[in-house]
Coordinates of C-alpha atoms and ligand atoms in Angstrom, one line a residue:
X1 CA 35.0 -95.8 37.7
X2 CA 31.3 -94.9 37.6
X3 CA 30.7 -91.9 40.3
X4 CA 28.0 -92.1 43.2
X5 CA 27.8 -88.7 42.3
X6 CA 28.5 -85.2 43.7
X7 CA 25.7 -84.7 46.2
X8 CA 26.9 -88.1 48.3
X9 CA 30.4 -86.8 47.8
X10 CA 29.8 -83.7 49.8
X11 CA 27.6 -85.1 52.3
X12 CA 30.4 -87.4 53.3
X13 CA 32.7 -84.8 53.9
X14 CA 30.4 -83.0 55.5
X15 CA 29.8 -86.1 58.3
X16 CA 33.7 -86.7 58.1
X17 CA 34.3 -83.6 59.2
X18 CA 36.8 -83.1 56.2
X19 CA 35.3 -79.5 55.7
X20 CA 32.4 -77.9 57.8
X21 CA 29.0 -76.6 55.3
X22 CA 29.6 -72.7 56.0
X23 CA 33.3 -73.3 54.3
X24 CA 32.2 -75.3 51.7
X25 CA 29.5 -73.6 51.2
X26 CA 31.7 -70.2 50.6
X27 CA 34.4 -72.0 48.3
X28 CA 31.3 -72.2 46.0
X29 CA 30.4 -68.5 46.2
X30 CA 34.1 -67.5 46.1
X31 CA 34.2 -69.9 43.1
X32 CA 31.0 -68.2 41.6
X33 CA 32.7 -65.3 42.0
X34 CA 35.8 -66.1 40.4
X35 CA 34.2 -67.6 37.2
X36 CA 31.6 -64.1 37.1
X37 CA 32.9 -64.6 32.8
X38 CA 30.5 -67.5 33.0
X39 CA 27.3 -65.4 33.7
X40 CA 25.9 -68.3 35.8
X41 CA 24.0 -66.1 37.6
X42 CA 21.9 -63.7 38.0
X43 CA 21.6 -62.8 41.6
X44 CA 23.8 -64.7 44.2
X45 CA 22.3 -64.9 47.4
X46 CA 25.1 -65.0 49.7
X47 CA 23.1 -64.4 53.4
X48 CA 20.6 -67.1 52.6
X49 CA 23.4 -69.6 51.7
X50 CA 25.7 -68.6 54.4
X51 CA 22.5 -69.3 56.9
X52 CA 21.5 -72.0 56.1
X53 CA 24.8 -73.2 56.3
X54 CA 25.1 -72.4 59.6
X55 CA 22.1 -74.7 60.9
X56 CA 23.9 -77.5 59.0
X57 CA 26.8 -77.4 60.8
X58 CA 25.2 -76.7 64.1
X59 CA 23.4 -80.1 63.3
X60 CA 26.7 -81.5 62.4
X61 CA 28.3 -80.0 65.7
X62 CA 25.2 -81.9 67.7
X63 CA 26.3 -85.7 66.0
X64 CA 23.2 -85.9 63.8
X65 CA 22.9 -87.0 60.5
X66 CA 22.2 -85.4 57.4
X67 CA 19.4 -86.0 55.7
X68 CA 18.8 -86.2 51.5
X69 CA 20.5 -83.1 49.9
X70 CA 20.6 -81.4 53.5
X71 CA 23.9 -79.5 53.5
X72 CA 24.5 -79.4 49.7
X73 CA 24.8 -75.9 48.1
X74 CA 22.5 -75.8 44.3
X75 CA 21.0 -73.3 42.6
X76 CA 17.1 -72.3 41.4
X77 CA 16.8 -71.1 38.3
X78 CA 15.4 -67.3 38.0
X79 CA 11.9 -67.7 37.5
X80 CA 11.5 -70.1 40.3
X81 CA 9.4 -68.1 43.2
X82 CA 11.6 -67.2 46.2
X83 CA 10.4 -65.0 49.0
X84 CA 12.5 -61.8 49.6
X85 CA 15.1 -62.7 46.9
X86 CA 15.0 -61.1 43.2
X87 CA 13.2 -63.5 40.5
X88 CA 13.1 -61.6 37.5
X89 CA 12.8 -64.3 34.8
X90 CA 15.6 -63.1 33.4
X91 CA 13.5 -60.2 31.9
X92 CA 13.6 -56.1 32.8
X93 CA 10.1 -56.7 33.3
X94 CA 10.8 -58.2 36.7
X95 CA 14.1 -56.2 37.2
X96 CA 14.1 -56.2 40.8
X97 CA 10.7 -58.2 41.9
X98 CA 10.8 -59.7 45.0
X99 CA 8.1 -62.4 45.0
X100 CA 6.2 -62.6 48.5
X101 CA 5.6 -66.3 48.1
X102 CA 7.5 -69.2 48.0
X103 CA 7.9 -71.9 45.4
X104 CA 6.7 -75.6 46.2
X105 CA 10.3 -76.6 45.2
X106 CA 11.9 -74.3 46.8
X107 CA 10.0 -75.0 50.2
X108 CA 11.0 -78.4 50.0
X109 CA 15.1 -77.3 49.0
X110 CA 14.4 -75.0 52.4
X111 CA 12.9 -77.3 54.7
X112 CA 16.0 -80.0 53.7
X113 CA 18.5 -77.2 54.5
X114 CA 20.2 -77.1 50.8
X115 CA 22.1 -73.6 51.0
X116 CA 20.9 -71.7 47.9
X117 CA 23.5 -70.2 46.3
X118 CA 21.7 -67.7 43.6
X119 CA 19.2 -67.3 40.9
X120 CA 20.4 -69.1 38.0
X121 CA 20.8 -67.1 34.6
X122 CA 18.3 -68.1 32.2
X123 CA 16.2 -67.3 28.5
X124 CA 13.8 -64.0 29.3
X125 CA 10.8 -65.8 30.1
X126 CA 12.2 -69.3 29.3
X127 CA 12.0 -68.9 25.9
X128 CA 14.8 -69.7 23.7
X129 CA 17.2 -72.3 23.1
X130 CA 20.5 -70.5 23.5
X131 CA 20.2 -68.4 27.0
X132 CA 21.2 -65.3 24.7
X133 CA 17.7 -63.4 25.6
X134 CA 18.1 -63.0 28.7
X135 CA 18.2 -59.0 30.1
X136 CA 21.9 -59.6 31.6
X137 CA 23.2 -61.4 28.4
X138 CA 23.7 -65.1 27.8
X139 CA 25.6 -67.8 29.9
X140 CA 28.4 -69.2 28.9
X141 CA 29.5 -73.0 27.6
X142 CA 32.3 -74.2 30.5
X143 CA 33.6 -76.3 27.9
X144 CA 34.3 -73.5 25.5
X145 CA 33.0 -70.0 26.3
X146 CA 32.6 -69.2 23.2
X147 CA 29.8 -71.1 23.0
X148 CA 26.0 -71.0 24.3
X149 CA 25.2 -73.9 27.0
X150 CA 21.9 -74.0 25.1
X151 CA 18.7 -72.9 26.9
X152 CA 16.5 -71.8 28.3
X153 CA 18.0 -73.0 32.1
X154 CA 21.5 -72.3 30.2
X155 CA 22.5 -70.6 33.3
X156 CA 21.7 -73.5 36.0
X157 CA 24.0 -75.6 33.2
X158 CA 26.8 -73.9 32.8
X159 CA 26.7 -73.5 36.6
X160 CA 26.8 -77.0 37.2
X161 CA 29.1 -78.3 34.5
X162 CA 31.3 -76.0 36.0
X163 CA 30.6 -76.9 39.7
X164 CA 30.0 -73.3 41.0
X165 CA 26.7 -75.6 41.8
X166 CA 26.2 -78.9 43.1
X167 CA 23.0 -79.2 40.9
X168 CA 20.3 -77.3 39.5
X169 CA 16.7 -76.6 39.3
X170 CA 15.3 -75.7 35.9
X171 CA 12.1 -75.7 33.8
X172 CA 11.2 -77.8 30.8
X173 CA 8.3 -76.8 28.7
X174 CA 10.0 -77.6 25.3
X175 CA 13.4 -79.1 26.0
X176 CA 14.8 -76.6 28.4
X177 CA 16.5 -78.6 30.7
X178 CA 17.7 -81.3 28.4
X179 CA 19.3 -79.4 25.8
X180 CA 21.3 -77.3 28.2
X181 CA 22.4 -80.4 29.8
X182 CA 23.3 -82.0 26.9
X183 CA 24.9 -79.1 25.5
X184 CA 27.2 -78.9 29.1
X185 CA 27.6 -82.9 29.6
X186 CA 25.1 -83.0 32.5
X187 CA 22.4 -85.5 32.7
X188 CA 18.9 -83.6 32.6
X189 CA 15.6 -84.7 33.4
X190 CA 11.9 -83.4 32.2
X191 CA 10.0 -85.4 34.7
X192 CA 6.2 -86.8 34.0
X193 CA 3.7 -83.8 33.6
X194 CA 2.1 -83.4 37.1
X195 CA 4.6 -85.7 39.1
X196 CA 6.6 -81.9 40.4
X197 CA 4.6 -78.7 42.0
X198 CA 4.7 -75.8 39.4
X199 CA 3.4 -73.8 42.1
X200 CA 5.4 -70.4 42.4
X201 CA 7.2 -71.6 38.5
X202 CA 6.5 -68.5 36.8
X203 CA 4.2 -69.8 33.8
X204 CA 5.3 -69.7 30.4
X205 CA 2.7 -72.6 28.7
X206 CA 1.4 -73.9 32.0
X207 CA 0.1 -77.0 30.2
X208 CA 3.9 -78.4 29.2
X209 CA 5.9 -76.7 31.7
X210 CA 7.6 -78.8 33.9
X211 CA 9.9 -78.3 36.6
X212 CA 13.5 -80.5 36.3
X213 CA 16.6 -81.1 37.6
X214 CA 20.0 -80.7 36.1
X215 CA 23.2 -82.6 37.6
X216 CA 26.4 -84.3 36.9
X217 CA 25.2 -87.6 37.3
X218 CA 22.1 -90.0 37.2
X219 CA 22.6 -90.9 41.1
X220 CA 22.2 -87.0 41.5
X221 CA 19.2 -85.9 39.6
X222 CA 17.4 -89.2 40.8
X223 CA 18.3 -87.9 44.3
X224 CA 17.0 -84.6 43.6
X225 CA 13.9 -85.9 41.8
X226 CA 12.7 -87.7 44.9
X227 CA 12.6 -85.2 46.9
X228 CA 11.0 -83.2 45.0
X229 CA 8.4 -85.6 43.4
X230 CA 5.6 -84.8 45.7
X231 CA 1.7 -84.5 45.5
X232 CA 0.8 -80.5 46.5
X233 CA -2.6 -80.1 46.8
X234 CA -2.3 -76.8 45.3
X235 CA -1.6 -77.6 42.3
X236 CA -4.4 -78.8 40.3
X237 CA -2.3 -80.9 37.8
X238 CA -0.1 -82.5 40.5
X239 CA -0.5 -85.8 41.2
X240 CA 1.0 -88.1 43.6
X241 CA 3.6 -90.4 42.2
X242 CA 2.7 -94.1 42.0
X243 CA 5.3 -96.1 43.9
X244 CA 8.0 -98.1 41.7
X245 CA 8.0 -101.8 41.6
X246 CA 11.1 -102.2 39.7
X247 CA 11.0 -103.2 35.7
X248 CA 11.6 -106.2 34.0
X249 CA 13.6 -107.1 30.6
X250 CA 14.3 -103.6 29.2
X251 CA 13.3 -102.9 25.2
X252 CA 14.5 -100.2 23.4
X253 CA 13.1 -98.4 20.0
X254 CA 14.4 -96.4 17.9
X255 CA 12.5 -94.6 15.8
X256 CA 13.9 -93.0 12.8
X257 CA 12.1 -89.7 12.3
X258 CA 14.1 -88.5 15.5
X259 CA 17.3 -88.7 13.7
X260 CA 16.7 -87.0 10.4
X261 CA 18.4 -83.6 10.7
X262 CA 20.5 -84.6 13.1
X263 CA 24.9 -83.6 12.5
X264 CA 27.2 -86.5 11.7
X265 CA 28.8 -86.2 14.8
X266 CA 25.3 -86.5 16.8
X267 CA 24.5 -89.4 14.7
X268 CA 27.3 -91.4 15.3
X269 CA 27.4 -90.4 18.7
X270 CA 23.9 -92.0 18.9
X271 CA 25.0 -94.8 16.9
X272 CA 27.3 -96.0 19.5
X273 CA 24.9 -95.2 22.4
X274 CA 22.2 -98.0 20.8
X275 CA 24.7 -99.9 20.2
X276 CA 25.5 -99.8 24.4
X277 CA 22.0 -99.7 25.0
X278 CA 21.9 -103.2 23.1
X279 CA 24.7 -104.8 25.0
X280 CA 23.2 -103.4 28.4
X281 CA 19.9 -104.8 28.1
X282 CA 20.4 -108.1 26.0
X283 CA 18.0 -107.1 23.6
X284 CA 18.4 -106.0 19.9
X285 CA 16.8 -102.3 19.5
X286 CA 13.3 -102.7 18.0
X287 CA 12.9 -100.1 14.7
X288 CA 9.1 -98.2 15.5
X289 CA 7.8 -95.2 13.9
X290 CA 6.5 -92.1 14.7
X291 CA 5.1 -89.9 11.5
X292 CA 3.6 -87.9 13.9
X293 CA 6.6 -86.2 14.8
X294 CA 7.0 -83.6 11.4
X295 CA 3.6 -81.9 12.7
X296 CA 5.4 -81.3 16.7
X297 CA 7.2 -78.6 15.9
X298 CA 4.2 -76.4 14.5
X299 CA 1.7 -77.7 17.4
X300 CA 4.3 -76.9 20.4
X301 CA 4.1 -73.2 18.9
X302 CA 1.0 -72.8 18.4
X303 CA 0.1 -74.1 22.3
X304 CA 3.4 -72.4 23.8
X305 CA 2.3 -69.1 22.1
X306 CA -1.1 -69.4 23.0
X307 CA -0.6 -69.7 26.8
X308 CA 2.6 -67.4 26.8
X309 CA 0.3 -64.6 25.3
X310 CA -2.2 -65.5 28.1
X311 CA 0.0 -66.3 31.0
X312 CA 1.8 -62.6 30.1
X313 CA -1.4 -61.0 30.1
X314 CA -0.6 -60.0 34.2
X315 CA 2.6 -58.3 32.7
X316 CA 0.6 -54.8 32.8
X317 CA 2.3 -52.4 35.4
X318 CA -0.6 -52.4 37.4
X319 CA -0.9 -56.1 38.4
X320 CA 2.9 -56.7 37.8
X321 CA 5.7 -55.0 36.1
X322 CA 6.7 -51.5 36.9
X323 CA 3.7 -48.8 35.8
X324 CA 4.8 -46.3 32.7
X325 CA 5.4 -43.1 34.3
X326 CA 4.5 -40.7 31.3
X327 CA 1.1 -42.2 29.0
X328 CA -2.0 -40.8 27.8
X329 CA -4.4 -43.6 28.3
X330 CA -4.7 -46.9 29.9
X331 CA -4.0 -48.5 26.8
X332 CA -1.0 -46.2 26.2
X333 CA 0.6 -47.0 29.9
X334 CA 0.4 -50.9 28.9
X335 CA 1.9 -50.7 25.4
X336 CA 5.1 -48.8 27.3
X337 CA 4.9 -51.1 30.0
X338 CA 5.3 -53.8 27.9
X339 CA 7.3 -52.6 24.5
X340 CA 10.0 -51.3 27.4
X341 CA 9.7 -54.6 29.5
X342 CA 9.5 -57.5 27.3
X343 CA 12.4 -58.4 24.7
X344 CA 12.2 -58.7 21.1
X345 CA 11.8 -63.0 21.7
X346 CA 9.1 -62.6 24.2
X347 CA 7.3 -59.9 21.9
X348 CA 6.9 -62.3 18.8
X349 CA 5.6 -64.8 21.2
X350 CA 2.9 -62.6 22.8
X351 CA 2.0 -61.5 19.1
X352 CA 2.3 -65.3 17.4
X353 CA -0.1 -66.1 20.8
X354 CA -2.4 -63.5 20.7
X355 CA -3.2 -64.2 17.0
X356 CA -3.5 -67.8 17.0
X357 CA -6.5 -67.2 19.6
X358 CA -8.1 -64.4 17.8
X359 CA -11.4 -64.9 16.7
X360 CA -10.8 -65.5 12.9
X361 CA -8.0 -68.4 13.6
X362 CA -9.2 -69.9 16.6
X363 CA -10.0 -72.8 15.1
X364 CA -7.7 -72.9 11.7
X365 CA -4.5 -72.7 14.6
X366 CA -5.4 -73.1 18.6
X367 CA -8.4 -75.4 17.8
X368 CA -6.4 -77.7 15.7
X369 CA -3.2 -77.9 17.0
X370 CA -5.3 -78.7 20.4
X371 CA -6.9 -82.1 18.8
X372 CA -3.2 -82.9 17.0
X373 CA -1.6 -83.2 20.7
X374 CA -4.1 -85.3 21.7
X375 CA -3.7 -87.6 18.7
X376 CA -0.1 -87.4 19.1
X377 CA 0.0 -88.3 22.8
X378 CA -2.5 -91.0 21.6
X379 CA -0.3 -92.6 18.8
X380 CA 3.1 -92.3 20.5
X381 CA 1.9 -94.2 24.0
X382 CA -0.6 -96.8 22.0
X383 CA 1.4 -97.5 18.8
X384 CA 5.0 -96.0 18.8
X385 CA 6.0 -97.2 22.3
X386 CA 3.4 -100.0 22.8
X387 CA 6.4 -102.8 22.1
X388 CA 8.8 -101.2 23.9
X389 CA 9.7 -99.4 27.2
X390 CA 11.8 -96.3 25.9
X391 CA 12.7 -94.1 23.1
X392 CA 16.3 -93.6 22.1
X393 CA 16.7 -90.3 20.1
X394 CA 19.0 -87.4 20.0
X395 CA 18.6 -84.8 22.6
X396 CA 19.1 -81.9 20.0
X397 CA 19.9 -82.4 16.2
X398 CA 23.3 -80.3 17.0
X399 CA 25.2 -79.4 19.5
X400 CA 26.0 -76.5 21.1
X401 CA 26.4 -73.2 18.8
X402 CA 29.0 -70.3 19.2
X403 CA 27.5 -67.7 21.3
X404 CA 26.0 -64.7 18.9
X405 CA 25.5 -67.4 16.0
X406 CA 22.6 -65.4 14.1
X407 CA 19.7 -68.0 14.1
X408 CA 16.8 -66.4 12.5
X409 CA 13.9 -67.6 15.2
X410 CA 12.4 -70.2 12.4
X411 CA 16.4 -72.0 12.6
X412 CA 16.1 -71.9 16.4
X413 CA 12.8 -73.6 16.7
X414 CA 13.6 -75.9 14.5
X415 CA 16.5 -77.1 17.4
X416 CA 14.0 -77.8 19.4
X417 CA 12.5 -80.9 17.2
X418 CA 13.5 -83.9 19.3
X419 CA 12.5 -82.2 22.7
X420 CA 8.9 -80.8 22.3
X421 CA 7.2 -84.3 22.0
X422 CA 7.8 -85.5 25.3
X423 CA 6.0 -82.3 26.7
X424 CA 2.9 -82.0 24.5
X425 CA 2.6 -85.9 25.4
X426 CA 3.8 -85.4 29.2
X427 CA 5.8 -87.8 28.9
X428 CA 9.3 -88.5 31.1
X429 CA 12.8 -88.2 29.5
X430 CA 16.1 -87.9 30.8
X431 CA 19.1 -86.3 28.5
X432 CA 22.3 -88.3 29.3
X433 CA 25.7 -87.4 27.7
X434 CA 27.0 -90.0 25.1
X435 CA 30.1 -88.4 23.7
X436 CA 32.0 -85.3 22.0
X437 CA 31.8 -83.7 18.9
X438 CA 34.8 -82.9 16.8
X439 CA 34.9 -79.2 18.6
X440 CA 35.2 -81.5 22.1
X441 CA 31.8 -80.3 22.7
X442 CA 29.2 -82.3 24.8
X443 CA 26.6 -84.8 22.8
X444 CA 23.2 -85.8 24.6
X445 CA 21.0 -88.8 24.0
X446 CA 17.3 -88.5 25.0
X447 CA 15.7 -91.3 26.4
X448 CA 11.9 -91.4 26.5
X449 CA 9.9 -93.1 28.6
X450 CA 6.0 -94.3 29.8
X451 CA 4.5 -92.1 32.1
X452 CA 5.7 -92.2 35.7
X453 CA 8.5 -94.2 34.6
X454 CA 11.1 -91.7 35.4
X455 CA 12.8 -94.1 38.2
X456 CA 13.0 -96.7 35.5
X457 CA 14.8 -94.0 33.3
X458 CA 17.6 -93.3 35.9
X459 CA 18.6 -97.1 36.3
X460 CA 19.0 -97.5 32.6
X461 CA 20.9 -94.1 32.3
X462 CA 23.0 -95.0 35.3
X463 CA 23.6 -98.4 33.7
X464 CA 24.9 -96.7 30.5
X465 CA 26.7 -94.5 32.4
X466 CA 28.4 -97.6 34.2
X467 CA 29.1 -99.1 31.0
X468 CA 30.5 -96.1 29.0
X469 CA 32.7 -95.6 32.2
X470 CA 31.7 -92.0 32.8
X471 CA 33.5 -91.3 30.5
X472 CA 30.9 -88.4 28.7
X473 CA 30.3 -86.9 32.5
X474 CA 31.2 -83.7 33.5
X475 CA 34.0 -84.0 35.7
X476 CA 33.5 -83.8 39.3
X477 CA 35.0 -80.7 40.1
X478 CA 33.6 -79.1 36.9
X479 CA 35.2 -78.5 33.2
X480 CA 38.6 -77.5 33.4
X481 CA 38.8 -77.6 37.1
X482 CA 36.9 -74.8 37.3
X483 CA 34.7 -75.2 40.3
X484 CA 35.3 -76.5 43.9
X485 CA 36.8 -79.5 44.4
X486 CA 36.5 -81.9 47.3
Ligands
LIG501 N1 13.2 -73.7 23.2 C1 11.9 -73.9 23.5 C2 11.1 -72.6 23.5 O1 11.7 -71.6 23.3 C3 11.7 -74.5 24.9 C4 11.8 -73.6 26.0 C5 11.6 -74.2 27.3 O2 11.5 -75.5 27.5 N2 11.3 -73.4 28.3 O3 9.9 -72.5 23.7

């Protein structure tokens, strides 16, 4: 039986009357508490979940109905701007910040009455692929704790695969909310660049980062993405989303370089999903190319570093971050502000950054890594994908590694190959599970599409979902039974 998902689930009990918000609403904190091992979260923000709560069911009490995700208790992930509540990036530079503005997204989550339910754990600054640097320690893998849920939104995963959230809001500015959910059996979404807010998204590389949504089914994230798919004016690289008019016959490619490097397991598992893919849209998968790809890894670097080393420029203790107490001059202060602040992870970055824009390899690094994304974002939209409608590919090469697996930071960036495309293109993709591995870990499939054709994306997903019976979905009431169940 394919699910309508969890969000339409709740709300139905909710107007049934077969539980009131406040008490649902606390059956998720209690279960929050209960699986604490997870390291969901970071802060749990009890009062604002409990209060909003309330004006649910005082709506409820009144005969109204609820509106989309009103009532439905999901996370933000930690460097997602909340007014009055800690947003710390996951990083002992922001130990303790209180931001005294609000997020775009979570404005919206606020005006709909969605009871937040905590900061979700994360990778310090979003950087990482594992959610092991983040300042309290890594989130678990539901499905096996000894294993990472993959990052950097590995919190807001492993809190919904194991339903101590309805759904989640991460970022994405290199695969960081599609590897986590494939890695935890959630579908994941990396909407079109500019079609979410990042206003209040603490930047990492402001020109790939992208705000997403992780749930436990396509009817849920595409829920969540229309709400949330809205033109701010604030935002100079917003822009209103063009209204759908429904697709016709579906093409698939696949193109090859996407799979080299990828596990046996992952292969096959992708294998079987084409060959779904085939039967769900009638049309044999088209075989395209994209030689571009071997040159994504080395460009997303190169950019990411560059704008992390600029974006973390405000991390000073004078603008943010808390001052040195004992230096001997300006420049002393900052290098203790920051050597004691930032990790190890988010160090190299700054560094990598810093010296890719320096005066001498401006051009041999920023320069030219600049003009390959544009040629990249040029080739894949007006050759690889002109035939076709989407990309099939693996979401990661692997799947989820044992927590405190010693990747030397070359191995981990190399994880990240199938992911980083779709944000130096800003394109859409949406990471749907397709099976298990011989550990009974989760297996993602990536599917790519045109810009703004992210409501395209969820009917094909939901339609392999359908056809594969749910059968790779998280269950309902989270792995193992762990969270609450309805
Ligand atoms: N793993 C990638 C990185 O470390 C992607 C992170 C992200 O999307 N925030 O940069």
């Amino acid at each position: 039986m394919a699910k309508n998902g969890r969000i339409k689930a709740i709300q139905t009990a909710l107007e049934s009357g077969k539980t009131s918000c406040t008490e649902l609403t606390r059956q998720y904190l209690d279960a929050i508490r209960k699986n604490e091992s997870l390291n969901a979260y970071i802060s749990i923000t009890d009062e604002t979940a409990i209060e909003t709560a309330g004006i649910v069911d005082a709506k409820l009490a009144r005969g109204e109905k609820l509106s989309a995700l009103e009532g439905v208790p999901f996370s933000l992930k930690d460097n997602i701007s909340t007014t009055g509540l800690e947003t710390s990036c996951a990083s002992e530079m922001l130990n303790g910040y209180k931001p005294s503005y609000d997020a775009f997204v979570w404005d919206i989550f606020k005006s709909a009455n969605a009871p937040l339910l905590g900061k979700a754990n994360m990778d310090e600054f979003a950087m990482g692929s594992t959610c092991e640097t983040s300042r309290t320690g890594g989130a678990k893998n539901p499905y096996n704790t000894e294993y990472v849920p993959g990052g950097s939104s590995g919190g807001s995963a492993s809190a919904v695969a194991a339903n101590i959230a309805a759904y989640s809001i991460g970022s994405d500015t290199g695969g960081s909310v599609r590897q986590p959910a494939s890695f935890c059996g959630l579908v994941g979404l990396k909407p079109t660049y500019g079609a979410v807010s990042r206003r209040g998204l603490i930047a990492y590389a402001s020109s790939l980062d992208q705000i997403g949504v992780l749930a436990q089914s396509t009817a849920d994230c595409a829920e969540v993405f229309r709400k949330i798919a809205v033109h701010d004016a604030l935002d100079m690289t917003s822009t209103p989303f063009p209204a759908y008019e429904g697709g016709n016959a579906i093409k698939i490619g696949v193109a090859e370089e996407f799979f080299t490097g990828a596990s046996a397991d992952v292969y096959s598992a992708l294998q079987n999903t084409i060959r779904v893919m085939e039967q769900i849209t009638g049309n044999t998968v088209e075989i395209v190319k994209f030689p571009l790809l071997k040159y994504a890894l080395p460009v997303y670097y190169i950019i990411a570093c560059a704008e992390a080393s600029s974006n973390l420029g405000r991390y000073d203790g004078i603008r943010y971050g808390r001052p040195a107490e004992a230096y001997e001059d300006i420049d002393d202060a900052i290098s203790r502000v920051r050597s004691a602040g930032f990790g190890t992870e988010v160090q190299r970055r700054i560094l990598l950054g810093a010296y890719v824009l320096s005066s001498g390899f401006f051009d041999a690094y920023y320069v030219k890594a600049r003009e390959l994304k544009q040629i990249m974002t040029y080739k894949l939209v007006n050759e690889t994908l002109a035939g076709v409608d989407f990309l099939i590919t693996p979401t990661a090469p692997a799947t989820a590694l044992k927590f405190g697996a010693k990747m030397s930071p070359v191995e981990m960036y190399l994880t990240d190959i199938c992911t980083v495309t779709v944000n130096l293109t800003g394109l859409p993709a949406v990471s749907v599970p397709c099976g298990f591995d011989r550990n009974g870990m989760p297996i993602g499939a990536q599917i790519i599409g045109k810009r703004y054709s992210d409501f395209r994306l969820f009917e094909l997903a939901s339609k392999f979902e359908q056809a594969t019976d749910s059968e790779f979905l998280t269950p309902l009431n989270g792995v193992n039974g762990m969270g609450v169940s309805l």
